[in-house]
Amino acid sequence: MHHYKYLAIFIGLLLILPNRDGFSQELSLQEHYTKAREAYQSKNYILFYEHITKAVEMHPYHQGIMYQKALAAVHMQKPEEAVTLLRNAILINTSFDLSLEDFNSLHEREDFKRIKELKTELNQPVQTSTRAFTIADSQLHAESITPGLKTGTFFVTSIHKRKVIFISEKGIASDFITSKQDGLGAAMSIKVDPKTNSLWVASTITPEMMDYDSTLVSAIYQFDLQTRKLIARYEPHHEGKEFFLGDLILNKAGDVFVSDSRNNVIFQVNPQSKTLEPYFSSDEFWNIQGICFSEDETYLYIADYIKGIFRLTPKTKELKLLPVEAIAAVKGVDGLYVYGNKLITIQNGVQPMRVMELTLSQTHDAIVAARTIDRGHADFNEPTNGCLVNDTLYYVANSQWNGYDEQKRIKPAAELQPIIILKSPLKP
């Protein structure tokens, strides 16, 4: 799991993240965490609580730190605080141990019993999706899928082989944009624009791609759907910076936007200057991934892999982190799609991995209900991105970001799986 997003998230281990609370800290996050654990080992629970509280202040979204603070809260006779933290941590990752002796004082509490029930429930697989088709090339490392012009056809991107696959109505796969064509890097996201007869591809330079060359530049490619020839190539207008261009979307006017998770910027294609120009960025972002417009384009929803889902109002550039009033975690969202007044999320930064349908409030400013589409599906090996075709979700079930050795060399084909595309009807 060496996708760029994983540089900003981890389970069980702590990385030093930037201080974002607006004032200088004498100790880093790692130092507070280490001192907290040392205090716990020596049974100095007051110091344990003080240091882990500082760590939570610096990184309030990390499930491992939540769990440690719950441990500290119990020893400080703060059971309500402990239970709230444990619930939030378990929603993100069910592997946390609730059977420690430290939690003995909570066993008779009804709210703690509900957390144990929640953990059991979340560990039960949910499978509403079935296989739509498979692609035999196990070294493809697929990332995204989008429908073609003809019903039943699709395009699928390949990160490792730096190409775009076409899937016919019969489910037969063939190369559409060939490997490294016109300098294409790891093919991330993809969209078809019928108005201009274009295929838009987000290309990122990443060590997982074959013939990796760090001097290449991430860019957006526009290909002709008929001739398959390059129409134009758009690079970010910043020299010397590295970019991780992830999710690419079009609005109804045909404007093209792409998220850059390395710099937390949303870029827009400028057809005149043939460049990518910054459209929106915010210090609120930690690691942006999927983006999608509401159906009337009043809002742009932005998945932050660490913090949750933001709502941007393009007209005013007002940004709001959506509160979650449902029993659901919105961390680790990769793919994000609008379906009526609902958001479909593909979450690979949680355990178990899951695909969710989240209902928005009438004013679209909160998440008020959640339904599990898939969780711990038998075909999962890191689900990433998908697309909606009428009332059906299609998505990559096993992208296989973990299909590399430590030197980022792809594993032998025999050790990897064929690529599986799942489909799930969204209408009851």
XYZ file of C-alpha atoms in Angstrom:
428
model
C 0.000 0.000 0.000
C 2.291 2.724 -1.261
C -0.207 4.963 -2.978
C 0.670 8.643 -2.366
C -2.357 8.934 -0.088
C -0.725 6.468 2.299
C 2.074 8.890 3.042
C -0.483 10.851 5.019
C -2.265 7.982 6.747
C -1.164 4.945 8.612
C -2.566 2.419 11.023
C -0.661 1.515 14.164
C 2.398 3.620 13.289
C 2.782 7.371 13.653
C 4.364 9.787 11.236
C 5.241 13.316 12.139
C 2.596 15.525 10.569
C 2.697 19.307 10.357
C 1.391 21.268 13.297
C -1.889 22.824 12.177
C -3.211 24.430 15.333
C -1.829 27.885 14.669
C 0.694 28.120 17.518
C 4.145 26.686 18.007
C 4.481 23.353 19.752
C 7.549 22.506 21.793
C 7.157 18.817 21.009
C 6.243 17.104 17.756
C 3.321 14.741 17.400
C 5.710 11.782 17.427
C 7.357 13.024 20.637
C 4.038 13.517 22.433
C 2.936 10.057 21.350
C 6.197 8.441 22.461
C 6.117 10.196 25.843
C 2.463 9.198 26.264
C 3.298 5.534 25.678
C 6.277 5.723 28.063
C 4.024 7.232 30.740
C 1.485 4.455 30.185
C 4.162 1.779 30.583
C 5.290 3.323 33.868
C 1.643 3.712 34.994
C 1.911 7.509 35.179
C -1.619 7.967 33.886
C -1.802 11.722 34.498
C 1.223 12.276 32.228
C -0.127 9.678 29.777
C -3.367 11.633 29.500
C -1.599 15.001 29.149
C 0.686 13.889 26.318
C -1.933 11.901 24.399
C -4.341 14.850 24.679
C -1.686 17.035 23.038
C -1.272 14.421 20.305
C -5.034 14.406 19.682
C -5.028 18.206 19.470
C -2.311 18.028 16.801
C -3.939 15.174 14.862
C -7.611 14.854 15.858
C -8.422 12.509 12.963
C -6.073 9.626 13.706
C -7.819 6.496 14.943
C -4.709 5.121 16.694
C -4.331 8.269 18.777
C -8.085 8.233 19.541
C -7.712 4.697 20.875
C -4.742 5.641 23.059
C -6.606 8.628 24.481
C -9.550 6.345 25.294
C -7.110 4.196 27.232
C -5.875 7.268 29.104
C -9.404 8.566 29.721
C -10.398 5.320 31.442
C -7.515 5.700 33.888
C -8.528 9.303 34.522
C -12.080 8.172 35.418
C -13.544 9.756 32.291
C -15.663 6.858 30.957
C -17.914 8.953 28.675
C -14.893 10.435 26.928
C -13.326 6.968 26.598
C -16.466 5.484 25.071
C -16.853 8.306 22.533
C -13.233 7.939 21.435
C -13.497 4.142 21.179
C -16.639 4.379 19.062
C -14.966 6.789 16.624
C -11.821 4.655 16.437
C -13.736 1.392 15.848
C -15.825 3.000 13.091
C -12.546 3.643 11.231
C -10.682 0.454 12.146
C -12.202 -2.613 13.810
C -8.838 -4.146 14.758
C -8.537 -2.169 18.022
C -8.602 -4.407 21.093
C -11.582 -3.799 23.383
C -10.714 -6.695 25.683
C -7.786 -5.035 27.498
C -7.955 -5.139 31.295
C -7.795 -1.324 31.200
C -11.363 -1.329 29.916
C -12.754 -3.591 32.679
C -14.495 -0.658 34.335
C -16.507 -0.093 31.141
C -17.880 -3.628 30.753
C -21.193 -2.998 32.467
C -21.896 0.211 30.567
C -24.563 -0.038 27.879
C -22.709 2.368 25.575
C -19.566 0.207 25.764
C -21.614 -2.914 24.994
C -22.953 -1.137 21.901
C -19.396 -0.436 20.732
C -18.546 -4.130 21.021
C -21.690 -4.907 19.011
C -20.666 -2.272 16.454
C -17.236 -3.890 16.100
C -18.818 -7.315 15.532
C -21.252 -5.868 12.985
C -18.554 -3.986 11.054
C -16.501 -7.168 10.795
C -19.391 -8.945 9.057
C -18.927 -8.799 5.254
C -21.652 -7.089 3.213
C -21.813 -7.989 -0.477
C -24.458 -6.374 -2.654
C -22.160 -6.162 -5.697
C -21.549 -8.832 -8.299
C -18.829 -9.134 -10.933
C -19.456 -7.069 -14.056
C -16.336 -8.306 -15.865
C -12.681 -9.140 -15.277
C -9.500 -8.146 -17.107
C -7.008 -11.002 -17.386
C -3.832 -8.857 -17.169
C -2.986 -9.130 -13.468
C -0.063 -6.674 -13.774
C -2.291 -3.902 -15.073
C -2.774 -2.185 -11.702
C -6.097 -0.590 -12.612
C -7.245 2.622 -10.924
C -10.383 4.068 -12.550
C -13.276 3.213 -14.851
C -15.634 5.365 -16.922
C -18.418 4.510 -19.399
C -17.761 4.735 -23.141
C -20.084 6.313 -25.708
C -21.827 3.011 -26.475
C -23.953 1.371 -23.781
C -22.069 -1.433 -22.067
C -18.608 -0.178 -23.030
C -16.010 1.148 -20.602
C -12.530 2.603 -20.354
C -10.187 1.453 -17.567
C -6.899 3.122 -16.619
C -3.635 1.319 -15.871
C -1.130 2.758 -13.424
C 1.693 0.281 -13.943
C 1.405 -0.192 -17.710
C 0.730 3.509 -18.419
C -2.179 2.924 -20.776
C -5.948 2.944 -21.218
C -7.966 -0.244 -21.786
C -11.221 -0.361 -23.743
C -13.909 -2.862 -22.716
C -16.379 -3.858 -25.448
C -20.073 -4.702 -24.931
C -18.998 -8.356 -24.754
C -16.503 -7.590 -22.003
C -13.454 -8.022 -24.237
C -10.447 -5.899 -23.214
C -8.079 -4.253 -25.688
C -5.557 -1.396 -25.610
C -7.115 1.945 -26.540
C -4.267 4.273 -25.621
C -1.086 2.237 -25.856
C 1.579 1.995 -23.175
C 3.500 5.289 -22.723
C 1.752 6.807 -25.769
C 2.738 10.489 -26.079
C 4.671 10.181 -22.815
C 1.641 9.117 -20.770
C 2.578 8.289 -17.170
C 0.536 6.295 -14.660
C -3.032 6.654 -15.942
C -5.132 7.656 -12.942
C -8.602 9.049 -13.653
C -10.461 9.143 -16.961
C -13.571 10.774 -18.452
C -15.306 10.839 -21.833
C -16.620 14.134 -23.248
C -19.126 13.354 -26.040
C -19.449 17.060 -26.979
C -15.815 17.369 -28.050
C -15.365 13.658 -28.823
C -12.535 13.638 -26.292
C -11.056 11.183 -23.828
C -9.534 12.983 -20.839
C -6.851 11.172 -18.812
C -5.060 12.279 -15.637
C -1.432 11.143 -15.831
C 0.779 11.061 -12.743
C 4.482 10.316 -12.439
C 4.839 7.708 -9.701
C 7.406 4.949 -9.012
C 4.785 2.220 -9.546
C 4.669 2.882 -13.297
C 6.846 0.896 -15.701
C 10.009 2.676 -16.871
C 9.671 5.232 -14.089
C 11.452 8.503 -14.844
C 11.309 11.172 -12.141
C 12.079 13.937 -14.656
C 8.687 13.476 -16.346
C 5.817 15.794 -15.404
C 2.287 14.889 -14.310
C -0.261 16.235 -16.794
C -3.780 15.982 -18.199
C -4.049 14.383 -21.646
C -6.846 14.980 -24.141
C -7.175 12.289 -26.819
C -9.473 12.111 -29.843
C -11.998 9.285 -29.312
C -12.052 8.395 -32.993
C -8.403 8.621 -34.030
C -6.965 7.984 -30.535
C -4.465 10.736 -31.283
C -3.352 13.355 -28.786
C -5.301 16.622 -29.049
C -3.541 18.472 -26.239
C -1.548 18.039 -23.055
C -1.950 20.284 -20.013
C 0.694 20.679 -17.304
C 0.377 22.529 -13.982
C 1.776 26.039 -14.240
C 4.465 25.583 -11.571
C 8.035 24.641 -12.356
C 10.011 22.435 -10.047
C 6.998 21.092 -8.133
C 5.799 17.505 -8.118
C 2.119 16.775 -8.606
C -0.086 13.767 -7.913
C -3.036 14.255 -10.263
C -5.745 11.916 -9.042
C -9.437 12.435 -9.749
C -10.579 14.138 -12.947
C -14.111 15.450 -13.551
C -16.025 17.548 -16.099
C -18.874 19.921 -15.424
C -21.856 20.311 -17.781
C -20.097 23.121 -19.664
C -17.191 20.769 -20.413
C -14.701 22.431 -18.064
C -12.145 19.934 -16.737
C -10.991 19.789 -13.103
C -8.454 17.530 -11.398
C -7.415 17.006 -7.768
C -3.740 17.091 -6.793
C -3.302 15.165 -3.540
C 0.358 16.106 -3.157
C -0.273 19.860 -3.001
C -3.979 19.790 -2.063
C -4.955 21.885 -5.057
C -7.843 21.471 -7.480
C -6.676 22.493 -10.958
C -8.761 23.534 -13.948
C -7.759 23.017 -17.569
C -7.200 26.281 -19.430
C -7.707 25.472 -23.138
C -6.213 28.820 -24.233
C -2.914 28.645 -22.347
C -2.780 24.823 -22.564
C -1.965 24.681 -18.844
C -3.567 23.576 -15.585
C -4.438 26.594 -13.474
C -5.198 26.483 -9.730
C -8.969 26.572 -9.200
C -9.186 26.095 -5.442
C -7.019 25.205 -2.474
C -7.329 25.523 1.281
C -5.173 25.129 4.373
C -8.071 23.044 5.701
C -7.131 20.205 3.326
C -4.836 17.417 4.476
C -4.975 14.976 1.564
C -7.624 15.429 -1.145
C -8.780 12.565 -3.348
C -12.128 12.176 -5.149
C -14.125 15.198 -6.323
C -17.639 15.486 -7.798
C -20.260 18.133 -8.508
C -23.779 18.040 -7.127
C -26.336 17.326 -9.864
C -27.223 21.033 -10.222
C -23.533 21.991 -9.834
C -24.310 24.261 -6.891
C -21.689 22.392 -4.892
C -18.394 20.620 -5.434
C -17.802 17.760 -2.993
C -14.188 17.004 -2.100
C -13.000 13.870 -0.305
C -10.170 14.480 2.135
C -8.565 11.123 2.913
C -7.824 12.173 6.499
C -10.586 14.581 7.517
C -13.739 13.531 5.660
C -15.876 15.197 3.002
C -15.853 18.905 2.255
C -18.493 20.873 0.381
C -17.306 23.794 -1.747
C -19.740 26.386 -3.103
C -18.050 27.384 -6.398
C -19.880 30.728 -6.654
C -18.683 32.001 -3.277
C -15.704 29.655 -2.691
C -17.169 28.858 0.739
C -15.757 25.600 2.130
C -17.502 23.452 4.736
C -16.506 20.130 6.314
C -19.691 18.050 6.372
C -20.650 16.865 9.854
C -21.622 13.192 10.150
C -24.900 12.598 11.968
C -25.049 8.948 10.870
C -23.264 5.912 12.310
C -20.470 6.007 9.739
C -16.833 6.956 9.273
C -15.997 9.189 6.313
C -12.252 8.712 6.528
C -10.184 7.030 3.815
C -12.481 8.050 0.949
C -10.856 7.542 -2.457
C -13.713 7.482 -4.982
C -16.583 9.978 -4.486
C -19.777 10.237 -6.590
C -23.106 12.066 -6.411
C -26.313 10.057 -6.794
C -29.322 12.324 -6.293
C -29.107 13.630 -2.722
C -26.622 10.912 -1.814
C -22.857 10.539 -1.924
C -21.321 7.212 -2.922
C -17.929 6.651 -1.266
C -15.244 4.056 -1.989
C -13.194 3.850 1.223
C -9.861 2.033 1.225
C -8.353 3.877 4.188
C -10.584 2.124 6.715
C -10.680 -1.428 8.052
C -12.542 -3.291 6.760
C -12.589 -1.471 3.405
C -16.071 -0.475 2.287
C -18.334 1.192 -0.262
C -21.056 3.376 1.253
C -24.141 5.326 0.247
C -24.349 8.462 2.417
C -27.555 10.497 2.473
C -27.259 14.271 2.653
C -29.602 16.563 4.581
C -32.156 18.562 2.593
C -29.809 21.552 2.700
C -26.840 19.360 1.656
C -24.796 20.493 4.651
C -24.618 17.276 6.703
C -24.501 13.494 6.287
C -27.636 12.191 7.998
C -27.877 8.508 7.014
C -25.628 5.706 5.771
C -26.134 2.432 3.927
C -23.398 -0.120 3.303
C -23.144 -1.228 -0.335
C -20.114 -3.489 0.167
C -17.857 -4.146 3.141
C -15.047 -6.679 3.288
C -16.139 -8.011 -0.124
C -14.395 -11.252 -1.105
C -13.048 -9.575 -4.265
C -11.515 -6.602 -2.449
C -7.817 -5.924 -2.781
C -8.022 -2.179 -2.358
C -11.080 -0.840 -4.206
C -10.311 2.579 -5.678
C -12.576 4.366 -8.153
C -15.775 3.811 -10.054
C -18.521 5.398 -12.129
C -22.301 5.586 -12.217
C -24.187 4.288 -15.241
C -27.842 5.207 -14.782
C -28.650 3.593 -11.421
C -25.701 1.200 -11.235
C -22.306 1.682 -9.641
C -19.314 0.087 -11.392
C -15.937 0.146 -9.649
C -12.437 -1.323 -9.497
C -12.497 -3.904 -6.678
C -8.841 -4.909 -6.581
C -6.550 -2.167 -7.823
C -3.591 -3.954 -6.197
C -1.538 -1.026 -4.968
C 0.213 -3.655 -2.836
C 1.317 -5.605 -5.935
C 4.922 -4.333 -5.759
C 8.074 -5.230 -3.871
C 9.978 -2.722 -1.729
C 11.800 -1.383 -4.808
C 8.427 -0.672 -6.460
C 8.920 -3.511 -8.947
C 5.701 -5.220 -9.971
C 5.297 -8.730 -8.604
C 5.169 -11.684 -11.019
C 1.808 -12.047 -12.792
C 1.218 -15.424 -11.125
C 1.274 -13.751 -7.694
C -1.366 -11.198 -8.669
C -5.066 -11.414 -9.520
C -6.961 -10.543 -12.691
C -8.608 -7.117 -12.359
C -12.198 -7.367 -11.118
C -14.865 -4.760 -11.847
C -17.866 -4.995 -9.529
C -21.339 -3.585 -10.159
C -24.093 -2.756 -7.711
C -27.628 -1.522 -8.421
C -28.304 1.578 -6.329
C -32.083 1.503 -6.624
C -33.760 -0.733 -4.008
